[in-house]
CSV table of C-alpha atoms and ligand atoms in Angstrom, one decimal:
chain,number,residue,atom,x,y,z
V,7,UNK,CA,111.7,87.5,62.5
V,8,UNK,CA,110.8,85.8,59.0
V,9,UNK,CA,107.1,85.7,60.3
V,10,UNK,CA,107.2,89.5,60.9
V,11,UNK,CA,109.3,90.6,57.8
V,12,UNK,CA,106.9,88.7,55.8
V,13,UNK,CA,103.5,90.3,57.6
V,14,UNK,CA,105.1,93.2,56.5
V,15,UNK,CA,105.1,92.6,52.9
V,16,UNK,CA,101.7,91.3,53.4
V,17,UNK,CA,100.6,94.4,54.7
V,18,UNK,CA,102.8,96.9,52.7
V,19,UNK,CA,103.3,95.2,49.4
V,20,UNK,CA,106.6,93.8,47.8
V,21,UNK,CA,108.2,97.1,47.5
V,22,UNK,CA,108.1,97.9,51.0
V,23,UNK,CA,111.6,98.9,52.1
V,24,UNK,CA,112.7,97.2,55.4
V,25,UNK,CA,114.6,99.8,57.4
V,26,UNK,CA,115.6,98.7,60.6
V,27,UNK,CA,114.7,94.9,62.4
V,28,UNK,CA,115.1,94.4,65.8
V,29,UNK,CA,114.2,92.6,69.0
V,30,UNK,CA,112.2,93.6,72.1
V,31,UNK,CA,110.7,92.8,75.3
V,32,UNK,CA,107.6,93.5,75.9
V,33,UNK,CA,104.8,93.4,78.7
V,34,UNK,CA,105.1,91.2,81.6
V,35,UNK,CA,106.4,93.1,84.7
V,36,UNK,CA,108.2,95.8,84.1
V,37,UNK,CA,110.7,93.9,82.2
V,38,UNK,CA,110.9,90.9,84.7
V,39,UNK,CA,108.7,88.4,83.1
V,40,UNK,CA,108.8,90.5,79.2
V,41,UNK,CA,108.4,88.3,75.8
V,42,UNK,CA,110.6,88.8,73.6
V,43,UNK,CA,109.2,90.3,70.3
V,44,UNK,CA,110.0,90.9,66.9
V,45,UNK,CA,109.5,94.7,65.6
V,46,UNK,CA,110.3,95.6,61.9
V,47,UNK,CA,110.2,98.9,60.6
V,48,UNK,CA,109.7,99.4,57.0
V,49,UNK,CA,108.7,102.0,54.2
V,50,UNK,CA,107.2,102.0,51.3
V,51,UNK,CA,107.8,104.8,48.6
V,52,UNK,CA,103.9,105.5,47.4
V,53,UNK,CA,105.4,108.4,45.2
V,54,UNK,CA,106.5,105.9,42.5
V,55,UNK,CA,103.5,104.0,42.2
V,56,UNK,CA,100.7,104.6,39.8
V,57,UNK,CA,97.6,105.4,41.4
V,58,UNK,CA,95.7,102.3,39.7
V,59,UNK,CA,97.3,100.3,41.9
V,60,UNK,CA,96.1,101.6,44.8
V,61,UNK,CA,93.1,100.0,46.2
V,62,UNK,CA,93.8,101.0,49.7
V,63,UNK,CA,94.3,104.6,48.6
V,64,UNK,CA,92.7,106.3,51.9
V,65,UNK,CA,95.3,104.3,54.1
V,66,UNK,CA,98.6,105.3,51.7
V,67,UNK,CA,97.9,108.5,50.5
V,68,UNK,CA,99.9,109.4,47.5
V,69,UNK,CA,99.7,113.5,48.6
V,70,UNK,CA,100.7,114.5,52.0
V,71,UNK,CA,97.1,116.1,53.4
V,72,UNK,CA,95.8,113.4,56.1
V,73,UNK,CA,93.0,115.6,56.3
V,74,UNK,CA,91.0,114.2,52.5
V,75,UNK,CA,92.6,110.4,52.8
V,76,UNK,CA,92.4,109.3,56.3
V,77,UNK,CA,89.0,108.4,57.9
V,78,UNK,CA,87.1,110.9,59.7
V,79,UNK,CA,87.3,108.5,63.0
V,80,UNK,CA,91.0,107.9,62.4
V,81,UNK,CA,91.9,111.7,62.3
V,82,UNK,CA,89.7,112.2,65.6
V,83,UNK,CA,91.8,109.6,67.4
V,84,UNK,CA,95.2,110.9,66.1
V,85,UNK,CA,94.3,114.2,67.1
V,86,UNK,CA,93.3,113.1,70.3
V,87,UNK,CA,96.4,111.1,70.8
V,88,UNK,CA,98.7,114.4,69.9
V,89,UNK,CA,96.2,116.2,72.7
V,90,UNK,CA,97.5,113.6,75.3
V,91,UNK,CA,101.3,113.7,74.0
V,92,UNK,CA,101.4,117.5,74.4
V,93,UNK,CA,99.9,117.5,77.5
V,94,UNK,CA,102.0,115.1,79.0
V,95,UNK,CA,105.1,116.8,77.6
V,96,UNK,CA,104.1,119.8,79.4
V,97,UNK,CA,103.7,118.0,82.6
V,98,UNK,CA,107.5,116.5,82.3
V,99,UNK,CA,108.8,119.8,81.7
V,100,UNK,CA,107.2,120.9,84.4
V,101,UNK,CA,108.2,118.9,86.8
V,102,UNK,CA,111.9,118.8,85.9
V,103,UNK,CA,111.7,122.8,86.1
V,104,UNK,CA,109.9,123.3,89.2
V,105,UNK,CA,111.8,120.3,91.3
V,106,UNK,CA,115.6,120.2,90.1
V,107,UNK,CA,117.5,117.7,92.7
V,108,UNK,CA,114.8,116.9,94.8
V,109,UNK,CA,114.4,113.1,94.1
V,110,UNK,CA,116.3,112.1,97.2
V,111,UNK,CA,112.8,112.4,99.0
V,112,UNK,CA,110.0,109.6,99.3
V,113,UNK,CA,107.5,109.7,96.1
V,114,UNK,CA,103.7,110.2,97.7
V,115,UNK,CA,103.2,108.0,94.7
V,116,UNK,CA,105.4,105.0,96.9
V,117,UNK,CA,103.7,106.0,100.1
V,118,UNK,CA,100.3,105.8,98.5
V,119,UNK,CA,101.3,102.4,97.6
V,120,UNK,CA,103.2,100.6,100.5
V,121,UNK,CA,100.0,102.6,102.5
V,122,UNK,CA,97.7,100.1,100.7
V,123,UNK,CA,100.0,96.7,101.5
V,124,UNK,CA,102.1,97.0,98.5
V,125,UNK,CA,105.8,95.7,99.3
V,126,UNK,CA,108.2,98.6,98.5
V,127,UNK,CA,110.4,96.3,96.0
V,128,UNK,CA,106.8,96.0,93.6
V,129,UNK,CA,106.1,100.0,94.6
V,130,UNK,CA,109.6,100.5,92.9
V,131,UNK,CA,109.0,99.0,90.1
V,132,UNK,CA,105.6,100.5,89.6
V,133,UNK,CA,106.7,104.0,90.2
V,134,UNK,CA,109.8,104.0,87.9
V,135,UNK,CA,110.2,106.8,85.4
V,136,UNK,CA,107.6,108.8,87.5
V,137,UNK,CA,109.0,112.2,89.8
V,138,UNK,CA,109.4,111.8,93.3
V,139,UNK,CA,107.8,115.6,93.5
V,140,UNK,CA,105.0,116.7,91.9
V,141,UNK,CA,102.6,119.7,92.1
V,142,UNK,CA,98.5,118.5,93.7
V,143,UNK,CA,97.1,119.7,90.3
V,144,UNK,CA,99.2,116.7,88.9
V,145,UNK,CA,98.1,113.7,91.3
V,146,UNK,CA,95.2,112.8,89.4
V,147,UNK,CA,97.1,112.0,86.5
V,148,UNK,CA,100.2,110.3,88.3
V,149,UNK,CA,97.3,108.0,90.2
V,150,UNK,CA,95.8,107.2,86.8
V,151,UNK,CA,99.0,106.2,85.2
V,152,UNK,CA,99.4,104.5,88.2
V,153,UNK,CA,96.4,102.4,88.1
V,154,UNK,CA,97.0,102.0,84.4
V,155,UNK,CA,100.5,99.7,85.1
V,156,UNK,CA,99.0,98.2,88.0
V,157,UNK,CA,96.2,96.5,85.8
V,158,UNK,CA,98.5,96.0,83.4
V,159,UNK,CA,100.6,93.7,85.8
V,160,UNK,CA,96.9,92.2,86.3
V,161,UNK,CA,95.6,91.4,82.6
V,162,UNK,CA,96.6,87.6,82.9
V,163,UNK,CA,92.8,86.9,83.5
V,164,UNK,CA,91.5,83.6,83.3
V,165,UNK,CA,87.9,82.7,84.4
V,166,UNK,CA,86.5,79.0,83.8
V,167,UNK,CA,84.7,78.6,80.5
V,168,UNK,CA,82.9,75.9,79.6
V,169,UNK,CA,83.0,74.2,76.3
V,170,UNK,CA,79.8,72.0,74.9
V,171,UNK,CA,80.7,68.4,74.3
V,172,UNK,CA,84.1,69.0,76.7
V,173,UNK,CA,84.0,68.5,80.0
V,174,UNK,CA,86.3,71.0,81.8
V,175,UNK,CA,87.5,70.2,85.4
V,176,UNK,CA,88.4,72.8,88.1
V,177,UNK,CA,89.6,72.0,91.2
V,178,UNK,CA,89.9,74.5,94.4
V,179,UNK,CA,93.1,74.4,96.8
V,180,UNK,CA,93.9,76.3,99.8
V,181,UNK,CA,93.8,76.7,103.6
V,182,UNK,CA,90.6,75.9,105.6
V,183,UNK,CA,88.2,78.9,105.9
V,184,UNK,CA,89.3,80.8,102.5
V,185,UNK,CA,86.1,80.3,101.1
V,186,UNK,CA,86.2,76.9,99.2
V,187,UNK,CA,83.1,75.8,98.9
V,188,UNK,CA,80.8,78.7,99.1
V,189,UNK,CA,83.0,79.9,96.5
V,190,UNK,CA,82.1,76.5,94.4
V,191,UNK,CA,78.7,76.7,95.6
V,192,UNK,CA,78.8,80.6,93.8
V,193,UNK,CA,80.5,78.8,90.7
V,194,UNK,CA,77.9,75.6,90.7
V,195,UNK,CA,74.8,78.0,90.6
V,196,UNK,CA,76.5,80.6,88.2
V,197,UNK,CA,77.1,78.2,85.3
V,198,UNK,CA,73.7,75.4,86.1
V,199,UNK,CA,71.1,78.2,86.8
V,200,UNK,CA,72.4,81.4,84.6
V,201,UNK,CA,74.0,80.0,82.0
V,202,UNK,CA,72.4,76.5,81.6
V,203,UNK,CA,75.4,74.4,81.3
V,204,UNK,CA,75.7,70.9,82.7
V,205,UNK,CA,77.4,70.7,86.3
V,206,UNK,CA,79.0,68.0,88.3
V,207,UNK,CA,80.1,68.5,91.9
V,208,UNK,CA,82.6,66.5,93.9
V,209,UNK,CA,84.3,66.7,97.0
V,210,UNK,CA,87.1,65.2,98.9
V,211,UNK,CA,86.5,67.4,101.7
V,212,UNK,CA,85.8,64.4,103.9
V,213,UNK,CA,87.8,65.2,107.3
V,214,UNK,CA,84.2,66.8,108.9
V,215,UNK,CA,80.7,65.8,108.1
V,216,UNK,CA,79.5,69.6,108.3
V,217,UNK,CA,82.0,70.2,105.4
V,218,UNK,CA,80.2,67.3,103.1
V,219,UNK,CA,76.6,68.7,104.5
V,220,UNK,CA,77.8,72.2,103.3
V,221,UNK,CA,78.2,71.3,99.7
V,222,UNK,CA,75.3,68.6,99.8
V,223,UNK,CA,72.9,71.6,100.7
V,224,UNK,CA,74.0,73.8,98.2
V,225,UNK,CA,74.1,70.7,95.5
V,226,UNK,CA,70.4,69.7,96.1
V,227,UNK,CA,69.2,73.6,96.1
V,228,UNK,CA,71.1,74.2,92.8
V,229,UNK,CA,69.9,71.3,91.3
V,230,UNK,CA,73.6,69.5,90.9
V,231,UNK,CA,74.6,65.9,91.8
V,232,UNK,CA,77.2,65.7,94.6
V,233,UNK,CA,79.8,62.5,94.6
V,234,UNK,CA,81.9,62.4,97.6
V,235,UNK,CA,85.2,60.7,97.2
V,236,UNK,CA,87.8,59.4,99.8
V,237,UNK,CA,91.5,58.2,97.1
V,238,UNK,CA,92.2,59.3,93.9
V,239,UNK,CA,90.9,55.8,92.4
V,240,UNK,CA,87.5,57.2,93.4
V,241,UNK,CA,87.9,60.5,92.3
V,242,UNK,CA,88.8,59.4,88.7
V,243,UNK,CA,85.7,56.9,89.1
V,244,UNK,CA,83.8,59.9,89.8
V,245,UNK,CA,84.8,62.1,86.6
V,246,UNK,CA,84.5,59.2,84.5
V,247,UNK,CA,80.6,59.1,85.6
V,248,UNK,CA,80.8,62.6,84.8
V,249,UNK,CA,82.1,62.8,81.4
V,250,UNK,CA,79.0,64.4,79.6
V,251,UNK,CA,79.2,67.4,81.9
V,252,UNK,CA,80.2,70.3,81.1
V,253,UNK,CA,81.9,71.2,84.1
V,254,UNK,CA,83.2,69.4,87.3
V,255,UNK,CA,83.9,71.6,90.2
V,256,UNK,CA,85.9,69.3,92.7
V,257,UNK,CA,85.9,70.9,96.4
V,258,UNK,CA,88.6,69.7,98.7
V,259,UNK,CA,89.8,69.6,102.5
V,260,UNK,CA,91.0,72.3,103.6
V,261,UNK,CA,94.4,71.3,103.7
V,262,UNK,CA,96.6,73.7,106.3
V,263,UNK,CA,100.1,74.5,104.3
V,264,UNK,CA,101.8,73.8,107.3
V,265,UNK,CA,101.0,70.2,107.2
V,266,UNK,CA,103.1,68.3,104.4
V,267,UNK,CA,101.3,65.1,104.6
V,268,UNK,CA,97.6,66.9,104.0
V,269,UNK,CA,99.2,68.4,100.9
V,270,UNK,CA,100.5,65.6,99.5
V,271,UNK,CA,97.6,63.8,99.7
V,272,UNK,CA,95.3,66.4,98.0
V,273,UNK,CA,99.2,66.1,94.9
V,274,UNK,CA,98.4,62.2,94.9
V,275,UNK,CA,94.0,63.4,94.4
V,276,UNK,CA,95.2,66.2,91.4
V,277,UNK,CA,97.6,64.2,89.8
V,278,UNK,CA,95.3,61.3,88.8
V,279,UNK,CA,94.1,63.7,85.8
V,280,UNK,CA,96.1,66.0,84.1
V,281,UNK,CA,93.6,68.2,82.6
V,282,UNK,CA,92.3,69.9,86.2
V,283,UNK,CA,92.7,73.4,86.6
V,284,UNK,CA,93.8,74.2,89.9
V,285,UNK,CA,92.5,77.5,91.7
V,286,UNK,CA,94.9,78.2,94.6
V,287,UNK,CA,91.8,80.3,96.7
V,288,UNK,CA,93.8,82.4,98.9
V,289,UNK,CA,92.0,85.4,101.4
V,290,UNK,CA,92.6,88.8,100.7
V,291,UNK,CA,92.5,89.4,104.9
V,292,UNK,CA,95.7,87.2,104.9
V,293,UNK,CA,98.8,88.9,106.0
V,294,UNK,CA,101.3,89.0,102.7
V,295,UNK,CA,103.7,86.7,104.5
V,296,UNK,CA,101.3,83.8,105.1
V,297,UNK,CA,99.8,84.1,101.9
V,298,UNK,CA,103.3,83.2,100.5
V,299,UNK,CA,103.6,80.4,102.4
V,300,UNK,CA,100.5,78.9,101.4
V,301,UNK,CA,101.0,79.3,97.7
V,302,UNK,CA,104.6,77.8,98.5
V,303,UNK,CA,103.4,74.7,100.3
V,304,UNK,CA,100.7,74.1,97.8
V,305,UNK,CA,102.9,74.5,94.9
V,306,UNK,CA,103.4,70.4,94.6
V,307,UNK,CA,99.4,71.2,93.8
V,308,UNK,CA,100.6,72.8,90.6
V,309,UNK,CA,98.0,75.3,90.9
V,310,UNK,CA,97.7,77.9,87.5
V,311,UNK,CA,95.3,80.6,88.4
V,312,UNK,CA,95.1,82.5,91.9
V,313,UNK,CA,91.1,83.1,93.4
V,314,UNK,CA,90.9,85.3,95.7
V,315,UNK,CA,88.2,85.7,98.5
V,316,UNK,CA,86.8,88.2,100.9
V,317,UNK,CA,87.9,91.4,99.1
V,318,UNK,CA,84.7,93.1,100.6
V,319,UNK,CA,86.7,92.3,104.4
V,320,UNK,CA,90.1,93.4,103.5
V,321,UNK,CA,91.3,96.8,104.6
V,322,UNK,CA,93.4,96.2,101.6
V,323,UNK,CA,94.1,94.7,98.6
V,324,UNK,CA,97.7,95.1,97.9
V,325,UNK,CA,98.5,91.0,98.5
V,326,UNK,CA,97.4,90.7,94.8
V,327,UNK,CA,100.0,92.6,93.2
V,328,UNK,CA,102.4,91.4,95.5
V,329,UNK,CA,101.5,87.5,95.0
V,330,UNK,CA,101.5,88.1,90.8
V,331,UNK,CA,105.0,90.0,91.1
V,332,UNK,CA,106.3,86.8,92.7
V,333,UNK,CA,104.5,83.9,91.6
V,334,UNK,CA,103.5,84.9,88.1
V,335,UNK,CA,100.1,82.8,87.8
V,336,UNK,CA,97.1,83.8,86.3
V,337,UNK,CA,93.6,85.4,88.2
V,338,UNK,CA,90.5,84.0,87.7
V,339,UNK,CA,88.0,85.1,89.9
V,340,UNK,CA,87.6,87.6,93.2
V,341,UNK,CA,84.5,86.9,96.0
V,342,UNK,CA,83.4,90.2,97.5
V,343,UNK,CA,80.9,88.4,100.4
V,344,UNK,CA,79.3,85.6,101.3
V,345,UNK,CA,76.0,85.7,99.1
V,346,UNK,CA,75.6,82.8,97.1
V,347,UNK,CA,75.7,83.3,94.0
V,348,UNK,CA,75.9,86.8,93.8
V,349,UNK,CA,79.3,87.9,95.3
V,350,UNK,CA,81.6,86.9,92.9
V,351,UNK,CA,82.7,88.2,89.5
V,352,UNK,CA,85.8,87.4,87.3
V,353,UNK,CA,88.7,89.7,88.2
V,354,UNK,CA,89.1,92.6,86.4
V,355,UNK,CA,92.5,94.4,86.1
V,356,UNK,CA,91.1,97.9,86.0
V,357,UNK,CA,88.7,97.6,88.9
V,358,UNK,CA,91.1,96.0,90.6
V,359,UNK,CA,93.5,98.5,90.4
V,360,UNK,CA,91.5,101.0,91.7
V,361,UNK,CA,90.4,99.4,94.4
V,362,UNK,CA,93.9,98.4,95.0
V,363,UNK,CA,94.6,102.7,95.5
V,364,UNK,CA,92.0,103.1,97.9
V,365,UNK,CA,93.9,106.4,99.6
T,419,GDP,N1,83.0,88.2,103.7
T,419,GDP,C1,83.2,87.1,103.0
T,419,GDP,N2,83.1,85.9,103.5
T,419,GDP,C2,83.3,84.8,102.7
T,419,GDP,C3,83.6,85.0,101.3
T,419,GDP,N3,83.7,83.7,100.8
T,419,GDP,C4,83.5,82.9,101.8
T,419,GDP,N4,83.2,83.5,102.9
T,419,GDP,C5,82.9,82.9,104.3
T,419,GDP,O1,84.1,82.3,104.8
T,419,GDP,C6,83.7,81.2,105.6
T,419,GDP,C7,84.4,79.9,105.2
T,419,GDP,O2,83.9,79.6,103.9
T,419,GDP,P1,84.0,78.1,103.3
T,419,GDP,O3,83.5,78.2,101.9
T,419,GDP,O4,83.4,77.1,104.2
T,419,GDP,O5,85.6,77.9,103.3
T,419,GDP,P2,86.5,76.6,103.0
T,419,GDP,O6,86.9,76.0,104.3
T,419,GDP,O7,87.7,77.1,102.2
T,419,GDP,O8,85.6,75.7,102.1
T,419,GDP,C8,82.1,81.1,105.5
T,419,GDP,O9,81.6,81.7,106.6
T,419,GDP,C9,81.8,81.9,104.2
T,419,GDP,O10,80.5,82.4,104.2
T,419,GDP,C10,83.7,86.3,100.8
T,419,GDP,O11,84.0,86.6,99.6
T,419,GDP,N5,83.5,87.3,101.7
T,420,MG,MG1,85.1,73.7,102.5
């Protein structure tokens, strides 16, 4: 609160008059996951104040006409805002007029969304404050707020990104067949051929020899050595030989959540170096239910960041929103096929979300 009251007499000068202090939550979902925030109202009196003393004369005008003291591009977005205001306050009075008592019935707005996967717990919390009935001329608008607070329970992004002269190491969990390696292989290519940067690959995938020939392939095509590692002493061996890289994308069995023993194993390979960043890669084509067991089982994996594969084979995306409302982790990145290195891009909330109302 100290912080904020004093950015406050940074911004508005000693005189400034704090009127009223509180604390809020803010962001996360819907209120489940909010931060707590400071918010500080205050006032400063710029009738009193001789104009000399003004350098910042356009942002506190002494005389009430906006129109000669704020910015031309300011004004534009203020009027613009008001447009949006007003039209919205037409559309709530609307709607209260036109559908008195009617909210008994189920929202289109929650059968658009439990249509597309989403559980009806996460639907209810997306659709709250919104009318069960509207008019057609007003779906457009609903779907857009819509999309809006879906990508807003999406903005935790976090893609890999590499620092010179710091060797970042990301590892990839999850069950077999989610896309692993080819989306390593994607990663590998990305980062060496596009962007230049120096990359190491290792595996402990070491249970099939056409898993280890996968990786080698696309190791020798990209131009990226491959180490192949069976215990954690050789895996920290193996980033140790690595340190000057830039980036160290470790592959691994895929481990089936249902057996313990596999994923305690691939706990004993993560733990030997605390600064890997686990990807839990999870299929969009899973049903919701399994993909919740996997991220429970591999939770001793302390993964931080959810990838998810195959969007371009999923009826449906809905499993994202549903995974982030429970486990609140971060995204990195999304695969859309199997085209290495094309098909994969770092999520993006917005595009997301849209996809995620396909109707
Ligand atoms: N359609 C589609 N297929 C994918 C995608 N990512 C991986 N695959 C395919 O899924 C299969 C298993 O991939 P792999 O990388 O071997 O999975 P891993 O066992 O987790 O390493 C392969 O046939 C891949 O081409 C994707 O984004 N879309
Ligand atoms: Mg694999």
């Amino acid at each position: 609160m100290q912080e904020a009251i004093n950015q406050v007499k940074t911004e508005l000068g000693r005189d400034a008059v704090i009127l009223q202090t509180r604390r809020v939550k803010k962001g996360g979902f819907f209120g489940l996951f909010a931060k707590e925030q400071f918010e500080v109202m205050a006032a400063i009196d710029n009738t009193q104040k001789p104009a000399a003393q003004q350098p910042n004369l356009s942002y506190y005008p002494t005389t009430p006409s906006p129109a000669k003291t704020v910015p031309p591009s300011e004004n534009q977005e203020i009027l613009a805002l008001r447009q949006d205001v007003s039209t919205l306050k037409k559309l709530m009075e609307h709607m209260v007029i036109s559908f008195p008592g009617t909210a008994t019935r189920v929202s289109p707005l929650i059968e658009l969304l439990t249509a597309n996967d989403i559980e009806s717990d996460v639907a209810q919390l997306l659709t709250q404050g919104l009318p069960a009935t509207f008019e057609d001329s007003q779906t457009a608008l609903l779907q857009e707020l819509l999309k809006n607070r879906i990508s807003g329970c999406l903005k935790r992004v976090e893609p890999i990104i590499p620092e010179a002269g710091c060797c970042k190491i990301a590892a990839f969990i999850g069950s077999t067949g989610v896309g692993k390696t080819t989306t390593i292989a994607k990663l590998a290519a990305n980062f060496a051929l596009k962007e230049g940067r120096r990359v190491a690959l290792i595996t402990a995938d070491t249970y099939r020899i056409a898993a280890l020939e996968q990786l080698k392939t696309y190791g020798d095509i990209i131009g990226v050595p491959l180490d192949i590692v069976y215990t954690p002493q050789e895996l920290r061996e193996a980033i140790d030989r690595h340190r000057d890289k830039d980036l160290i994308l470790l592959d691994t069995a895929g481990r089936s959540p249902k057996n313990q023993q596999q994923v305690q194993e691939l706990q004993a390979l993560l733990a030997i170096e605390p600064a890997i960043q686990v990807h839990l890669v999870l299929s969009t084509t899973t049903k919701y239910s399994e993909a919740v067991e996997a991220v429970e089982r591999f939770s001793g994996c302390s993964p931080t960041k959810f990838l998810f594969t195959k969007v371009d084979e999923a009826a449906n995306i809905g499993t994202i929103i549903n995974l982030l409302h429970r486990f609140p982790m971060a995204l990195s990145y999304i695969t859309t096929g199997q085209n290495v290195p094309d098909d994969i891009e770092i999520a993006d909330p917005q595009k997301l979300a849209n996809l995620m109302l396909r109707s």
